[in-house]
């Protein structure tokens, strides 16, 4: 739901990037900040509530099909999903300005940090439980999100995006 809302940033960022004037950098940075604010104000509190009340919510929803492991699994995945949503403004900004290589890097990292630990655990003959797979999946989402955040900070510093910008986005 949040990602679909943030997708609306993409056409506007592309349009501003296409204008290519000195105000473009600040406009794009402003849209990015609004996207981050949207996630912090809307998604973080909702995820915190769902994380906190996962057990009773799932018990009511699933009734006789409820198992406590489902609440544990939901909480593990919620952490990774929140990190992923926090990086969505970066993702759509990079997509809008044509810096797709940063998105590819994050996707590659997400895939590698998802597959490599599982393969290593299997090769070492270690037990592969559902919770281990969920933690690995959540960690891979977090790693990709951190990389996107890092790439955005580096990009904005190297292109002087933001207030007093002198370069194009």
PDB file of C-alpha atoms in Angstrom:
ATOM      1  CA  UNK A   1       0.000   0.000   0.000  1.00  0.00           C
ATOM      2  CA  UNK A   2       2.743   2.474   0.935  1.00  0.00           C
ATOM      3  CA  UNK A   3       4.919   1.545  -2.028  1.00  0.00           C
ATOM      4  CA  UNK A   4       2.021   2.122  -4.428  1.00  0.00           C
ATOM      5  CA  UNK A   5       1.546   5.567  -2.908  1.00  0.00           C
ATOM      6  CA  UNK A   6       5.237   6.341  -3.296  1.00  0.00           C
ATOM      7  CA  UNK A   7       5.138   5.246  -6.949  1.00  0.00           C
ATOM      8  CA  UNK A   8       3.353   8.526  -7.609  1.00  0.00           C
ATOM      9  CA  UNK A   9       6.715  10.253  -7.049  1.00  0.00           C
ATOM     10  CA  UNK A  10       8.219   8.666 -10.151  1.00  0.00           C
ATOM     11  CA  UNK A  11       6.483  10.636 -12.950  1.00  0.00           C
ATOM     12  CA  UNK A  12       6.967  13.959 -11.159  1.00  0.00           C
ATOM     13  CA  UNK A  13      10.660  13.292 -10.515  1.00  0.00           C
ATOM     14  CA  UNK A  14      11.134  12.264 -14.154  1.00  0.00           C
ATOM     15  CA  UNK A  15       9.363  15.398 -15.334  1.00  0.00           C
ATOM     16  CA  UNK A  16      11.519  17.637 -13.131  1.00  0.00           C
ATOM     17  CA  UNK A  17      14.693  15.808 -14.171  1.00  0.00           C
ATOM     18  CA  UNK A  18      13.712  16.311 -17.810  1.00  0.00           C
ATOM     19  CA  UNK A  19      13.419  20.079 -17.261  1.00  0.00           C
ATOM     20  CA  UNK A  20      17.127  20.071 -16.380  1.00  0.00           C
ATOM     21  CA  UNK A  21      17.349  23.509 -14.773  1.00  0.00           C
ATOM     22  CA  UNK A  22      19.127  24.643 -11.614  1.00  0.00           C
ATOM     23  CA  UNK A  23      15.940  24.346  -9.555  1.00  0.00           C
ATOM     24  CA  UNK A  24      15.574  20.669 -10.542  1.00  0.00           C
ATOM     25  CA  UNK A  25      17.922  19.427  -7.831  1.00  0.00           C
ATOM     26  CA  UNK A  26      16.084  21.178  -5.027  1.00  0.00           C
ATOM     27  CA  UNK A  27      12.658  20.165  -6.352  1.00  0.00           C
ATOM     28  CA  UNK A  28      13.710  16.510  -6.551  1.00  0.00           C
ATOM     29  CA  UNK A  29      15.241  16.682  -3.066  1.00  0.00           C
ATOM     30  CA  UNK A  30      12.017  18.254  -1.770  1.00  0.00           C
ATOM     31  CA  UNK A  31       9.882  15.471  -3.272  1.00  0.00           C
ATOM     32  CA  UNK A  32      12.257  12.885  -1.800  1.00  0.00           C
ATOM     33  CA  UNK A  33      11.986  14.490   1.655  1.00  0.00           C
ATOM     34  CA  UNK A  34       8.178  14.424   1.392  1.00  0.00           C
ATOM     35  CA  UNK A  35       8.341  10.727   0.523  1.00  0.00           C
ATOM     36  CA  UNK A  36      10.544  10.030   3.537  1.00  0.00           C
ATOM     37  CA  UNK A  37       8.219  12.074   5.751  1.00  0.00           C
ATOM     38  CA  UNK A  38       5.206  10.115   4.437  1.00  0.00           C
ATOM     39  CA  UNK A  39       6.876   6.823   5.325  1.00  0.00           C
ATOM     40  CA  UNK A  40       7.980   8.011   8.766  1.00  0.00           C
ATOM     41  CA  UNK A  41       4.590   9.477   9.672  1.00  0.00           C
ATOM     42  CA  UNK A  42       2.360   6.769   8.176  1.00  0.00           C
ATOM     43  CA  UNK A  43       4.254   3.501   7.804  1.00  0.00           C
ATOM     44  CA  UNK A  44       6.421   3.484  10.939  1.00  0.00           C
ATOM     45  CA  UNK A  45       3.554   3.894  13.433  1.00  0.00           C
ATOM     46  CA  UNK A  46       1.409   1.357  11.577  1.00  0.00           C
ATOM     47  CA  UNK A  47       4.248  -1.179  11.452  1.00  0.00           C
ATOM     48  CA  UNK A  48       4.948  -0.585  15.152  1.00  0.00           C
ATOM     49  CA  UNK A  49       1.301  -1.280  15.986  1.00  0.00           C
ATOM     50  CA  UNK A  50       1.165  -4.408  13.839  1.00  0.00           C
ATOM     51  CA  UNK A  51       4.485  -5.619  15.278  1.00  0.00           C
ATOM     52  CA  UNK A  52       3.282  -5.013  18.843  1.00  0.00           C
ATOM     53  CA  UNK A  53      -0.146  -6.565  18.376  1.00  0.00           C
ATOM     54  CA  UNK A  54       0.694  -9.261  15.803  1.00  0.00           C
ATOM     55  CA  UNK A  55      -0.215 -12.104  18.131  1.00  0.00           C
ATOM     56  CA  UNK A  56      -3.740 -10.957  19.096  1.00  0.00           C
ATOM     57  CA  UNK A  57      -4.503  -9.594  15.609  1.00  0.00           C
ATOM     58  CA  UNK A  58      -3.551 -12.863  13.945  1.00  0.00           C
ATOM     59  CA  UNK A  59      -5.383 -14.886  16.598  1.00  0.00           C
ATOM     60  CA  UNK A  60      -8.615 -12.982  15.862  1.00  0.00           C
ATOM     61  CA  UNK A  61      -8.109 -13.110  12.106  1.00  0.00           C
ATOM     62  CA  UNK A  62      -7.069 -16.777  11.772  1.00  0.00           C
ATOM     63  CA  UNK A  63      -9.079 -18.181  14.689  1.00  0.00           C
ATOM     64  CA  UNK A  64      -8.608 -21.949  14.803  1.00  0.00           C
ATOM     65  CA  UNK A  65      -5.881 -21.789  12.132  1.00  0.00           C
ATOM     66  CA  UNK A  66      -3.696 -19.604  14.365  1.00  0.00           C
ATOM     67  CA  UNK A  67      -0.307 -20.839  15.496  1.00  0.00           C
ATOM     68  CA  UNK A  68       2.067 -18.738  17.609  1.00  0.00           C
ATOM     69  CA  UNK A  69       4.819 -19.280  15.004  1.00  0.00           C
ATOM     70  CA  UNK A  70       2.761 -17.256  12.528  1.00  0.00           C
ATOM     71  CA  UNK A  71       3.042 -14.196  14.795  1.00  0.00           C
ATOM     72  CA  UNK A  72       6.798 -14.759  15.137  1.00  0.00           C
ATOM     73  CA  UNK A  73       7.146 -15.070  11.362  1.00  0.00           C
ATOM     74  CA  UNK A  74       5.092 -11.916  10.808  1.00  0.00           C
ATOM     75  CA  UNK A  75       7.257  -9.933  13.225  1.00  0.00           C
ATOM     76  CA  UNK A  76      10.474 -11.100  11.581  1.00  0.00           C
ATOM     77  CA  UNK A  77       9.206 -10.141   8.130  1.00  0.00           C
ATOM     78  CA  UNK A  78       7.764  -6.818   9.319  1.00  0.00           C
ATOM     79  CA  UNK A  79      11.268  -5.620  10.217  1.00  0.00           C
ATOM     80  CA  UNK A  80      12.560  -6.290   6.709  1.00  0.00           C
ATOM     81  CA  UNK A  81       9.439  -4.896   5.048  1.00  0.00           C
ATOM     82  CA  UNK A  82       9.715  -1.675   7.049  1.00  0.00           C
ATOM     83  CA  UNK A  83      13.351  -1.250   5.992  1.00  0.00           C
ATOM     84  CA  UNK A  84      12.275  -1.864   2.412  1.00  0.00           C
ATOM     85  CA  UNK A  85       9.534   0.778   2.635  1.00  0.00           C
ATOM     86  CA  UNK A  86      11.943   3.263   4.232  1.00  0.00           C
ATOM     87  CA  UNK A  87      14.151   2.918   1.130  1.00  0.00           C
ATOM     88  CA  UNK A  88      11.265   3.302  -1.334  1.00  0.00           C
ATOM     89  CA  UNK A  89      11.689   7.079  -1.768  1.00  0.00           C
ATOM     90  CA  UNK A  90      15.350   6.454  -2.662  1.00  0.00           C
ATOM     91  CA  UNK A  91      14.317   3.717  -5.099  1.00  0.00           C
ATOM     92  CA  UNK A  92      11.750   5.880  -6.898  1.00  0.00           C
ATOM     93  CA  UNK A  93      14.055   8.899  -6.927  1.00  0.00           C
ATOM     94  CA  UNK A  94      16.831   6.872  -8.566  1.00  0.00           C
ATOM     95  CA  UNK A  95      14.358   5.418 -11.037  1.00  0.00           C
ATOM     96  CA  UNK A  96      13.009   8.887 -11.836  1.00  0.00           C
ATOM     97  CA  UNK A  97      16.434  10.414 -12.457  1.00  0.00           C
ATOM     98  CA  UNK A  98      17.680   7.460 -14.479  1.00  0.00           C
ATOM     99  CA  UNK A  99      20.182   6.086 -11.952  1.00  0.00           C
ATOM    100  CA  UNK A 100      19.008   2.515 -12.390  1.00  0.00           C
ATOM    101  CA  UNK A 101      22.446   1.056 -11.633  1.00  0.00           C
ATOM    102  CA  UNK A 102      21.909   1.884  -7.942  1.00  0.00           C
ATOM    103  CA  UNK A 103      18.662  -0.082  -7.975  1.00  0.00           C
ATOM    104  CA  UNK A 104      20.364  -2.985  -9.745  1.00  0.00           C
ATOM    105  CA  UNK A 105      23.139  -2.961  -7.119  1.00  0.00           C
ATOM    106  CA  UNK A 106      20.594  -3.105  -4.299  1.00  0.00           C
ATOM    107  CA  UNK A 107      18.649  -5.880  -6.017  1.00  0.00           C
ATOM    108  CA  UNK A 108      21.848  -7.866  -6.552  1.00  0.00           C
ATOM    109  CA  UNK A 109      22.800  -7.408  -2.887  1.00  0.00           C
ATOM    110  CA  UNK A 110      19.319  -8.474  -1.772  1.00  0.00           C
ATOM    111  CA  UNK A 111      19.547 -11.616  -3.886  1.00  0.00           C
ATOM    112  CA  UNK A 112      23.079 -12.459  -2.768  1.00  0.00           C
ATOM    113  CA  UNK A 113      22.352 -11.904   0.928  1.00  0.00           C
ATOM    114  CA  UNK A 114      19.271 -14.073   0.571  1.00  0.00           C
ATOM    115  CA  UNK A 115      20.760 -17.005  -1.336  1.00  0.00           C
ATOM    116  CA  UNK A 116      24.377 -17.221  -0.110  1.00  0.00           C
ATOM    117  CA  UNK A 117      23.597 -17.766   3.607  1.00  0.00           C
ATOM    118  CA  UNK A 118      21.031 -20.446   2.776  1.00  0.00           C
ATOM    119  CA  UNK A 119      23.455 -22.244   0.453  1.00  0.00           C
ATOM    120  CA  UNK A 120      26.220 -22.029   3.081  1.00  0.00           C
ATOM    121  CA  UNK A 121      23.945 -23.416   5.789  1.00  0.00           C
ATOM    122  CA  UNK A 122      22.952 -26.295   3.515  1.00  0.00           C
ATOM    123  CA  UNK A 123      26.578 -27.005   2.558  1.00  0.00           C
ATOM    124  CA  UNK A 124      27.586 -27.007   6.219  1.00  0.00           C
ATOM    125  CA  UNK A 125      24.797 -29.455   6.965  1.00  0.00           C
ATOM    126  CA  UNK A 126      23.127 -27.107   9.395  1.00  0.00           C
ATOM    127  CA  UNK A 127      19.420 -27.166  10.095  1.00  0.00           C
ATOM    128  CA  UNK A 128      17.425 -24.752   7.985  1.00  0.00           C
ATOM    129  CA  UNK A 129      14.308 -23.738   9.909  1.00  0.00           C
ATOM    130  CA  UNK A 130      11.530 -21.434   8.820  1.00  0.00           C
ATOM    131  CA  UNK A 131      12.666 -18.756  11.271  1.00  0.00           C
ATOM    132  CA  UNK A 132      16.237 -18.899   9.939  1.00  0.00           C
ATOM    133  CA  UNK A 133      14.975 -18.449   6.384  1.00  0.00           C
ATOM    134  CA  UNK A 134      12.749 -15.563   7.507  1.00  0.00           C
ATOM    135  CA  UNK A 135      15.624 -13.857   9.343  1.00  0.00           C
ATOM    136  CA  UNK A 136      17.829 -14.233   6.255  1.00  0.00           C
ATOM    137  CA  UNK A 137      15.054 -12.828   4.064  1.00  0.00           C
ATOM    138  CA  UNK A 138      14.481  -9.899   6.409  1.00  0.00           C
ATOM    139  CA  UNK A 139      18.244  -9.265   6.654  1.00  0.00           C
ATOM    140  CA  UNK A 140      18.527  -9.229   2.862  1.00  0.00           C
ATOM    141  CA  UNK A 141      15.795  -6.577   2.659  1.00  0.00           C
ATOM    142  CA  UNK A 142      17.587  -4.535   5.314  1.00  0.00           C
ATOM    143  CA  UNK A 143      20.951  -4.857   3.521  1.00  0.00           C
ATOM    144  CA  UNK A 144      19.466  -3.701   0.201  1.00  0.00           C
ATOM    145  CA  UNK A 145      17.693  -0.811   1.916  1.00  0.00           C
ATOM    146  CA  UNK A 146      20.873   0.325   3.651  1.00  0.00           C
ATOM    147  CA  UNK A 147      22.717   0.199   0.336  1.00  0.00           C
ATOM    148  CA  UNK A 148      20.043   2.329  -1.365  1.00  0.00           C
ATOM    149  CA  UNK A 149      20.142   4.839   1.501  1.00  0.00           C
ATOM    150  CA  UNK A 150      23.933   4.974   1.314  1.00  0.00           C
ATOM    151  CA  UNK A 151      23.876   5.416  -2.476  1.00  0.00           C
ATOM    152  CA  UNK A 152      21.347   8.234  -2.122  1.00  0.00           C
ATOM    153  CA  UNK A 153      23.496  10.061   0.432  1.00  0.00           C
ATOM    154  CA  UNK A 154      26.590   9.671  -1.764  1.00  0.00           C
ATOM    155  CA  UNK A 155      24.636  10.807  -4.830  1.00  0.00           C
ATOM    156  CA  UNK A 156      23.245  13.901  -3.112  1.00  0.00           C
ATOM    157  CA  UNK A 157      26.656  14.879  -1.744  1.00  0.00           C
ATOM    158  CA  UNK A 158      28.453  14.370  -5.036  1.00  0.00           C
ATOM    159  CA  UNK A 159      25.772  16.276  -6.966  1.00  0.00           C
ATOM    160  CA  UNK A 160      25.099  18.847  -4.260  1.00  0.00           C
ATOM    161  CA  UNK A 161      21.410  18.053  -4.291  1.00  0.00           C
ATOM    162  CA  UNK A 162      19.352  19.983  -1.804  1.00  0.00           C
ATOM    163  CA  UNK A 163      19.387  23.558  -0.534  1.00  0.00           C
ATOM    164  CA  UNK A 164      21.904  25.762  -2.334  1.00  0.00           C
ATOM    165  CA  UNK A 165      22.374  23.154  -5.070  1.00  0.00           C
ATOM    166  CA  UNK A 166      24.506  24.279  -7.982  1.00  0.00           C
ATOM    167  CA  UNK A 167      24.478  21.073 -10.007  1.00  0.00           C
ATOM    168  CA  UNK A 168      21.687  19.332 -11.836  1.00  0.00           C
ATOM    169  CA  UNK A 169      20.122  16.259 -10.295  1.00  0.00           C
TER     170      UNK A 169
END
